[in-house]
Amino acid sequence: MPNGDNWQGDVLRDLRGASGPPAAGTGGPPASVPPAPPSAAQASGAERIPGPTQPPAPAPTPTPQQAPAPQQARTPQQTPAPPRTRRPSAPDSRAVVDSVLSGTARRPQRGEPVAVRVTRAVRRIVSSSAAREVAELTRTAEALQQPVTTGRQIAVTSIRGGAGKTTVAALLGTAYAHYRQDPVLLVEADPALGSLPLRLGAETLRWTTADLADIVEPQMSLLDVTGYLVQLPENAWLLPGSQGQIGAMLDTSAYERVMVALRRYFGVTVVDCETLPAEVARVALSASQARVLAAPATLDGVTSTYAVLQWMQGLPRHMIDGTVVVLSSTVARPGIDVEAAAEKLRSTGAGVHVLPYDRHLAAGGVLRTELLGRPTRLAAARLAAEVFQLSQKRR
C-alpha cells in the first residue's frame, strides 16, 4: 500500500483502472497471478548452462617438448533456485444457503411496524427533533470519514453464541463501507459454521481465511488480493471463515499471517471472531486497535459480560479503554432494565451502546439497511463512529 495520507485514493484508482471488478459472490482467483521470484542465480546475473561442457582443444605449442596439458573449461557454479511454495488448488464454489433450504425464508419485513413509523414522522414534523437529528448525523459522518495512515482492525466477539456478535459485525462493516471511500474488509475468523456470509448476502463461497494465509504474498497488488475475496456493495469485501463444513479449523498462526498481510490493503477491517475464550479470539482482541463485545440484553448476558470486563481491568489499560459493549435486545420487551444494566457495565471503564429491538434483525436473514428501523440505523452509526475513533487512538 502506498505510503502517505492519500493512499486510499491510490488503491481506489488501482481498482477502477482494472478491466472490471470480480463478479459479486464468486470469490474466484485473480485474473493474473504474480510471477514467481527469480532464483538466486538469475538474480546475480549468472548465465544458466544447459549441461556439462567439453574441454577446449589444447593450445598450439612452439615445441613438442613444452606442450602444456589441456585445461578444463570452468563451469560457473549454479545455485539451486529456492523451492516455490505450492499454492493450494482452487476449491469449488459452494452455495451459502443450500438449495433445499432456500425456499424456507419468508419475505423480509421492516424493523418497525407502520404505526410506529407514522407516529415518529408526525412527531418530527411538529417538533425540532429533525434538525437535531440531522446535526448529529453530520457529526457522525465526519467522524467515520476521518483518513487513516495505516489500516484499522476492529475485533467483534462475545461470551457465548446467540449474543448478536455476527449481526454487530455486519452492521459495523456496512456502516464503514457506506461512509468511507477506502476499501473495507470483513473477515470471518469463526470457522465453526459462522453466519457472516449469510448476513451480508453472499451467494457462493470459495476461498477461506485459512486458504488465504498460504496465498497472500508481499508483491501482490490490491487487485490480486480482491480476486480471492467476495465482493460486497459499496467498496467492501468479505473473507469467509469456512464453506459451511463442520470441523473447519483456523489456528492462530494462520490468522496472524493473513491479518498482517491484508492490513496494508484496507482502511478498516472488521473481524467476526469466535466466542471467548477461544484462542483465535484472544489473539484477535489483543492485536486489534478496538474491540467490540456483543451481549444479549438479558440477566445472564449482562452478568457474564460484567465478569469479563472485570477480568479485562487486570490487563493493560488500553484493553478496557478500547472496548465497547453492545447490548442487543432480542425481544420487544427485555426482561431487565437495559439502561440500568448499561450504567453498571460502564462503571468498569468500557463504553456501552444499546442496540434496540428490530424485527428485521431478529429474523436472522440477509441484512438490508433500508429495512432497518430508524432507531437501529442511528444506533449503528453512533456505534461505528465511537469504535472507529477508539481505533484511531491505538497504533
Coordinates of C-alpha atoms in Angstrom, one line a residue:
M1 CA 0.0 0.0 0.0
P2 CA 1.4 3.4 -0.9
N3 CA 2.7 5.5 2.0
G4 CA 1.2 8.8 2.8
D5 CA -2.2 10.2 3.8
N6 CA -3.8 9.8 0.4
W7 CA -3.2 6.0 0.0
Q8 CA -6.9 5.4 -0.1
G9 CA -7.2 7.3 -3.3
D10 CA -4.3 5.4 -4.8
V11 CA -5.8 2.0 -4.2
L12 CA -9.2 3.1 -5.4
R13 CA -7.7 4.3 -8.7
D14 CA -5.9 0.9 -8.9
L15 CA -9.3 -0.8 -8.6
R16 CA -11.1 1.4 -11.1
G17 CA -8.3 1.2 -13.6
A18 CA -8.8 -2.6 -13.9
S19 CA -10.9 -4.1 -16.7
G20 CA -13.7 -4.7 -14.3
P21 CA -14.3 -5.9 -10.8
P22 CA -14.8 -9.6 -10.0
A23 CA -18.3 -10.9 -10.1
A24 CA -20.1 -10.5 -6.7
G25 CA -20.1 -13.6 -4.6
T26 CA -17.7 -15.6 -6.9
G27 CA -14.6 -15.3 -4.8
G28 CA -12.6 -16.8 -7.6
P29 CA -8.8 -16.5 -8.1
P30 CA -7.4 -13.3 -9.7
A31 CA -7.0 -13.0 -13.4
S32 CA -3.2 -12.7 -13.1
V33 CA -1.0 -14.3 -10.5
P34 CA 2.2 -12.5 -9.7
P35 CA 5.3 -14.2 -11.2
A36 CA 7.5 -16.4 -9.1
P37 CA 10.5 -14.7 -7.6
P38 CA 13.8 -15.2 -9.6
S39 CA 16.3 -17.8 -8.5
A40 CA 19.5 -16.7 -6.8
A41 CA 21.4 -17.5 -10.0
Q42 CA 19.1 -15.3 -12.1
A43 CA 19.2 -12.5 -9.5
S44 CA 23.0 -12.4 -9.6
G45 CA 23.1 -12.3 -13.4
A46 CA 24.8 -15.7 -13.8
E47 CA 24.2 -17.4 -17.1
R48 CA 22.5 -20.8 -16.8
I49 CA 24.3 -23.6 -18.6
P50 CA 22.1 -26.4 -20.1
G51 CA 24.6 -29.2 -19.5
P52 CA 28.3 -30.1 -18.9
T53 CA 30.7 -28.5 -21.4
Q54 CA 33.6 -30.3 -23.2
P55 CA 37.1 -29.1 -22.5
P56 CA 38.7 -26.9 -25.3
A57 CA 41.3 -28.3 -27.6
P58 CA 44.9 -28.0 -26.4
A59 CA 46.5 -24.7 -27.4
P60 CA 49.2 -24.8 -30.2
T61 CA 52.7 -25.1 -28.8
P62 CA 56.0 -23.9 -30.3
T63 CA 57.9 -27.1 -29.5
P64 CA 56.6 -30.6 -28.7
Q65 CA 58.8 -30.7 -25.5
Q66 CA 56.8 -27.7 -24.0
A67 CA 53.3 -28.8 -24.8
P68 CA 51.1 -27.8 -21.9
A69 CA 48.4 -30.1 -20.5
P70 CA 44.9 -29.3 -21.8
Q71 CA 42.9 -27.2 -19.3
Q72 CA 39.3 -27.9 -18.5
A73 CA 36.8 -25.1 -19.0
R74 CA 35.5 -23.8 -15.7
T75 CA 31.8 -24.1 -15.3
P76 CA 30.1 -21.3 -13.3
Q77 CA 28.7 -22.7 -10.0
Q78 CA 24.9 -22.9 -10.2
T79 CA 22.9 -22.0 -7.1
P80 CA 19.7 -24.0 -6.9
A81 CA 16.6 -22.0 -7.0
P82 CA 14.7 -21.8 -3.8
P83 CA 11.7 -24.1 -3.7
R84 CA 8.4 -22.4 -4.5
T85 CA 5.6 -22.6 -2.1
R86 CA 2.8 -24.6 -3.8
R87 CA -0.4 -22.7 -4.0
P88 CA -3.5 -24.6 -2.8
S89 CA -5.7 -25.8 -5.6
A90 CA -8.8 -23.7 -6.2
P91 CA -11.7 -25.1 -4.2
D92 CA -15.1 -25.5 -5.7
S93 CA -17.7 -22.8 -5.1
R94 CA -20.2 -23.6 -2.5
A95 CA -23.6 -22.1 -2.0
V96 CA -24.1 -20.1 1.2
V97 CA -27.7 -21.4 1.6
D98 CA -28.4 -25.0 0.4
S99 CA -30.9 -25.2 -2.4
V100 CA -33.2 -27.4 -0.3
L101 CA -33.4 -24.6 2.3
S102 CA -33.5 -21.5 0.1
G103 CA -37.3 -21.6 -0.2
T104 CA -38.0 -21.7 3.5
A105 CA -37.2 -18.0 4.2
R106 CA -40.1 -15.6 4.4
R107 CA -40.2 -12.2 2.8
P108 CA -38.1 -9.8 5.0
Q109 CA -40.1 -7.3 7.0
R110 CA -39.3 -3.8 8.1
G111 CA -37.7 -3.3 11.5
E112 CA -40.7 -1.2 12.8
P113 CA -44.4 -1.5 12.3
V114 CA -46.2 1.0 10.1
A115 CA -48.0 2.7 13.0
V116 CA -44.7 3.4 14.8
R117 CA -43.1 4.8 11.6
V118 CA -46.1 7.1 11.0
T119 CA -46.1 8.3 14.6
R120 CA -42.5 9.2 14.5
A121 CA -42.8 11.0 11.3
V122 CA -45.6 13.2 12.7
R123 CA -43.6 14.0 15.8
R124 CA -40.6 15.0 13.7
I125 CA -42.8 17.4 11.7
V126 CA -44.2 19.2 14.7
S127 CA -41.0 19.3 16.8
S128 CA -37.4 20.5 16.3
S129 CA -36.0 16.9 16.6
A130 CA -35.4 16.7 12.9
A131 CA -32.8 19.5 12.9
R132 CA -31.0 17.9 15.9
E133 CA -31.0 14.6 14.2
V134 CA -29.5 16.0 11.0
A135 CA -26.8 17.7 13.0
E136 CA -26.0 14.5 14.9
L137 CA -25.8 12.5 11.6
T138 CA -23.5 15.1 10.2
R139 CA -21.1 14.8 13.1
T140 CA -21.3 11.0 12.9
A141 CA -20.4 11.1 9.2
E142 CA -17.5 13.4 9.8
A143 CA -16.1 11.0 12.4
L144 CA -16.5 8.0 10.2
Q145 CA -14.8 9.6 7.2
Q146 CA -11.5 10.5 9.0
P147 CA -8.5 9.4 7.0
V148 CA -6.1 6.7 8.3
T149 CA -2.4 6.2 7.5
T150 CA -2.5 2.5 8.5
G151 CA -5.3 0.0 8.3
R152 CA -7.5 -0.2 11.4
Q153 CA -8.6 -3.6 12.7
I154 CA -11.7 -4.0 14.8
A155 CA -12.5 -7.3 16.5
V156 CA -16.0 -8.3 17.4
T157 CA -16.6 -11.2 19.8
S158 CA -18.9 -12.4 22.6
I159 CA -19.1 -14.6 25.6
R160 CA -21.4 -17.2 24.1
G161 CA -23.4 -17.9 20.9
G162 CA -26.6 -16.1 20.2
A163 CA -25.4 -12.8 21.6
G164 CA -25.7 -10.9 18.3
K165 CA -21.9 -10.9 17.5
T166 CA -22.2 -11.5 13.8
T167 CA -25.1 -9.1 13.5
V168 CA -23.0 -6.4 15.1
A169 CA -20.0 -7.2 12.9
A170 CA -22.3 -6.9 9.8
L171 CA -23.7 -3.6 10.9
L172 CA -20.2 -2.1 11.6
G173 CA -18.8 -3.3 8.2
T174 CA -21.9 -2.0 6.4
A175 CA -21.6 1.4 8.1
Y176 CA -17.9 1.8 7.3
A177 CA -18.4 0.8 3.7
H178 CA -21.2 3.3 3.3
Y179 CA -19.4 6.3 4.8
R180 CA -15.8 5.7 3.8
Q181 CA -14.1 6.0 0.5
D182 CA -11.2 3.5 1.1
P183 CA -11.7 -0.3 0.8
V184 CA -13.3 -2.1 3.7
L185 CA -12.8 -5.7 4.6
L186 CA -15.0 -8.1 6.7
V187 CA -13.1 -11.2 7.9
E188 CA -14.8 -14.2 9.4
A189 CA -12.5 -15.7 12.0
D190 CA -15.2 -18.0 13.2
P191 CA -14.9 -21.1 11.0
A192 CA -17.4 -23.2 13.1
L193 CA -20.3 -22.6 10.8
G194 CA -20.2 -18.8 11.0
S195 CA -23.1 -16.9 9.5
L196 CA -21.4 -13.7 8.4
P197 CA -21.7 -14.5 4.6
L198 CA -25.4 -15.1 5.0
R199 CA -25.9 -11.9 6.9
L200 CA -24.1 -9.9 4.2
G201 CA -26.0 -11.5 1.3
A202 CA -23.2 -13.5 -0.2
E203 CA -24.4 -16.3 -2.6
T204 CA -21.4 -18.5 -3.0
L205 CA -18.1 -19.0 -1.3
R206 CA -14.7 -20.4 -2.4
W207 CA -11.6 -19.2 -0.7
T208 CA -11.5 -19.0 3.1
T209 CA -9.3 -17.3 5.8
A210 CA -7.2 -20.4 6.2
D211 CA -6.7 -20.7 2.4
L212 CA -5.6 -17.0 2.0
A213 CA -3.0 -17.4 4.7
D214 CA -0.9 -19.5 2.3
I215 CA -1.6 -17.4 -0.8
V216 CA -1.0 -13.7 0.0
E217 CA 2.5 -12.5 -0.9
P218 CA 4.1 -9.1 -0.4
Q219 CA 4.4 -8.3 -4.1
M220 CA 0.6 -8.8 -4.7
S221 CA -1.4 -5.7 -5.6
L222 CA -4.9 -4.9 -4.3
L223 CA -6.4 -6.3 -7.4
D224 CA -4.7 -9.6 -6.9
V225 CA -5.9 -9.9 -3.4
T226 CA -9.5 -8.9 -4.1
G227 CA -9.7 -11.7 -6.7
Y228 CA -9.8 -14.2 -3.8
L229 CA -12.5 -12.3 -1.9
V230 CA -16.3 -12.0 -2.1
Q231 CA -17.2 -8.5 -3.4
L232 CA -20.0 -6.7 -1.5
P233 CA -21.8 -3.4 -2.2
E234 CA -20.1 -0.1 -1.6
N235 CA -16.4 -0.9 -1.9
A236 CA -16.5 -3.7 0.7
W237 CA -15.1 -7.3 0.5
L238 CA -15.7 -10.4 2.6
L239 CA -13.2 -13.2 3.5
P240 CA -15.3 -16.2 4.8
G241 CA -14.1 -18.4 7.6
S242 CA -15.3 -21.7 6.1
Q243 CA -17.5 -23.2 3.4
G244 CA -20.2 -24.3 5.9
Q245 CA -18.4 -27.5 6.7
I246 CA -18.3 -28.8 10.3
G247 CA -14.8 -29.3 11.6
A248 CA -13.1 -26.5 9.7
M249 CA -10.2 -25.1 11.8
L250 CA -8.3 -21.8 11.9
D251 CA -5.1 -21.7 14.0
T252 CA -3.6 -18.6 15.4
S253 CA -0.5 -18.6 13.1
A254 CA -2.7 -18.7 10.0
Y255 CA -4.9 -15.9 11.4
E256 CA -1.9 -13.7 12.2
R257 CA -0.3 -14.3 8.8
V258 CA -3.5 -13.3 6.9
M259 CA -4.2 -10.3 9.1
V260 CA -0.7 -8.9 8.9
A261 CA -0.7 -9.4 5.1
L262 CA -4.1 -7.8 4.5
R263 CA -3.8 -4.8 6.8
R264 CA -2.0 -2.7 4.3
Y265 CA -4.7 -3.0 1.6
F266 CA -7.8 -1.9 3.6
G267 CA -8.6 1.2 5.6
V268 CA -10.8 -0.6 8.0
T269 CA -11.1 -4.4 8.7
V270 CA -13.9 -5.8 10.9
V271 CA -13.2 -9.3 12.3
D272 CA -16.1 -11.5 13.3
C273 CA -14.2 -13.7 15.9
E274 CA -15.0 -16.9 17.7
T275 CA -16.6 -16.6 21.1
L276 CA -14.4 -16.2 24.1
P277 CA -12.2 -17.8 25.5
A278 CA -11.2 -19.3 22.1
E279 CA -7.5 -18.9 21.3
V280 CA -8.0 -17.1 18.0
A281 CA -10.5 -14.7 19.6
R282 CA -7.9 -13.8 22.3
V283 CA -5.3 -13.2 19.7
A284 CA -7.7 -11.0 17.7
L285 CA -8.6 -8.9 20.7
S286 CA -5.0 -8.2 21.6
A287 CA -3.9 -7.4 18.1
S288 CA -6.8 -5.1 17.1
Q289 CA -7.0 -1.4 17.6
A290 CA -10.5 -1.5 19.0
R291 CA -12.7 -4.3 20.5
V292 CA -16.5 -4.8 20.5
L293 CA -18.1 -7.2 23.0
A294 CA -21.6 -8.3 22.0
A295 CA -24.0 -9.3 24.7
P296 CA -27.7 -10.0 24.8
A297 CA -29.9 -7.7 26.9
T298 CA -30.7 -10.4 29.4
L299 CA -29.7 -11.0 33.0
D300 CA -27.3 -13.8 32.3
G301 CA -25.9 -12.0 29.3
V302 CA -25.2 -8.9 31.4
T303 CA -23.8 -10.9 34.3
S304 CA -21.3 -12.8 32.2
T305 CA -20.2 -9.7 30.3
Y306 CA -19.6 -7.8 33.6
A307 CA -17.4 -10.7 34.7
V308 CA -15.3 -10.5 31.5
L309 CA -14.9 -6.7 31.9
Q310 CA -13.7 -7.1 35.4
W311 CA -11.1 -9.6 34.1
M312 CA -10.1 -7.1 31.4
Q313 CA -9.5 -4.5 34.1
G314 CA -6.4 -6.5 35.2
L315 CA -4.9 -6.3 31.6
P316 CA -3.1 -3.3 30.2
R317 CA -5.2 -0.2 30.4
H318 CA -5.7 0.3 26.7
M319 CA -7.6 -3.0 26.5
I320 CA -10.6 -1.8 28.6
D321 CA -10.3 1.7 27.3
G322 CA -10.6 0.5 23.7
T323 CA -13.5 -1.9 24.3
V324 CA -17.2 -1.2 23.6
V325 CA -20.1 -3.4 24.8
V326 CA -23.2 -3.7 22.6
L327 CA -26.3 -4.8 24.4
S328 CA -28.7 -6.2 21.8
S329 CA -32.4 -6.5 22.6
T330 CA -33.7 -9.8 21.1
V331 CA -37.3 -9.2 22.1
A332 CA -39.5 -6.1 22.1
R333 CA -39.7 -6.0 25.9
P334 CA -36.5 -7.2 27.6
G335 CA -36.6 -8.8 31.0
I336 CA -34.1 -6.3 32.5
D337 CA -33.8 -2.5 32.8
V338 CA -31.4 -2.1 29.9
E339 CA -30.3 1.5 30.8
A340 CA -29.5 0.5 34.4
A341 CA -27.5 -2.5 33.1
A342 CA -25.6 -0.3 30.7
E343 CA -24.6 2.1 33.5
K344 CA -23.4 -0.9 35.6
L345 CA -21.2 -2.0 32.7
R346 CA -19.9 1.5 32.1
S347 CA -18.5 1.6 35.6
T348 CA -15.8 -0.8 34.5
G349 CA -14.4 1.8 32.1
A350 CA -15.7 0.3 28.9
G351 CA -18.1 2.1 26.5
V352 CA -21.6 0.7 26.2
H353 CA -24.1 1.0 23.4
V354 CA -27.7 -0.3 23.3
L355 CA -29.0 -1.8 20.0
P356 CA -32.8 -1.6 20.2
Y357 CA -35.1 -4.4 19.2
D358 CA -35.6 -4.6 15.4
R359 CA -37.9 -7.0 13.7
H360 CA -35.7 -7.1 10.6
L361 CA -32.5 -8.0 12.6
A362 CA -34.4 -10.5 14.8
A363 CA -35.4 -12.5 11.7
G364 CA -31.7 -13.5 11.2
G365 CA -31.7 -13.3 7.4
V366 CA -29.8 -11.1 4.9
L367 CA -29.1 -7.6 6.4
R368 CA -30.8 -4.9 4.3
T369 CA -30.2 -1.5 5.8
E370 CA -33.2 0.1 4.0
L371 CA -35.5 -2.2 6.1
L372 CA -33.9 -1.4 9.5
G373 CA -35.9 0.8 11.9
R374 CA -34.7 4.3 12.2
P375 CA -33.5 3.9 15.8
T376 CA -31.5 0.9 14.8
R377 CA -29.8 2.8 11.9
L378 CA -28.9 5.7 14.2
A379 CA -27.6 3.4 16.9
A380 CA -25.5 1.5 14.4
A381 CA -24.0 4.7 13.1
R382 CA -23.2 6.0 16.6
L383 CA -21.6 2.7 17.5
A384 CA -19.4 2.6 14.3
A385 CA -18.3 6.2 14.9
E386 CA -17.2 5.6 18.5
V387 CA -15.4 2.3 17.7
F388 CA -13.6 3.9 14.8
Q389 CA -12.5 6.9 17.0
L390 CA -11.2 4.4 19.6
S391 CA -9.2 2.6 16.9
Q392 CA -7.5 5.8 15.9
K393 CA -6.1 6.3 19.4
R394 CA -4.2 3.0 19.3
R395 CA -1.3 2.4 16.9

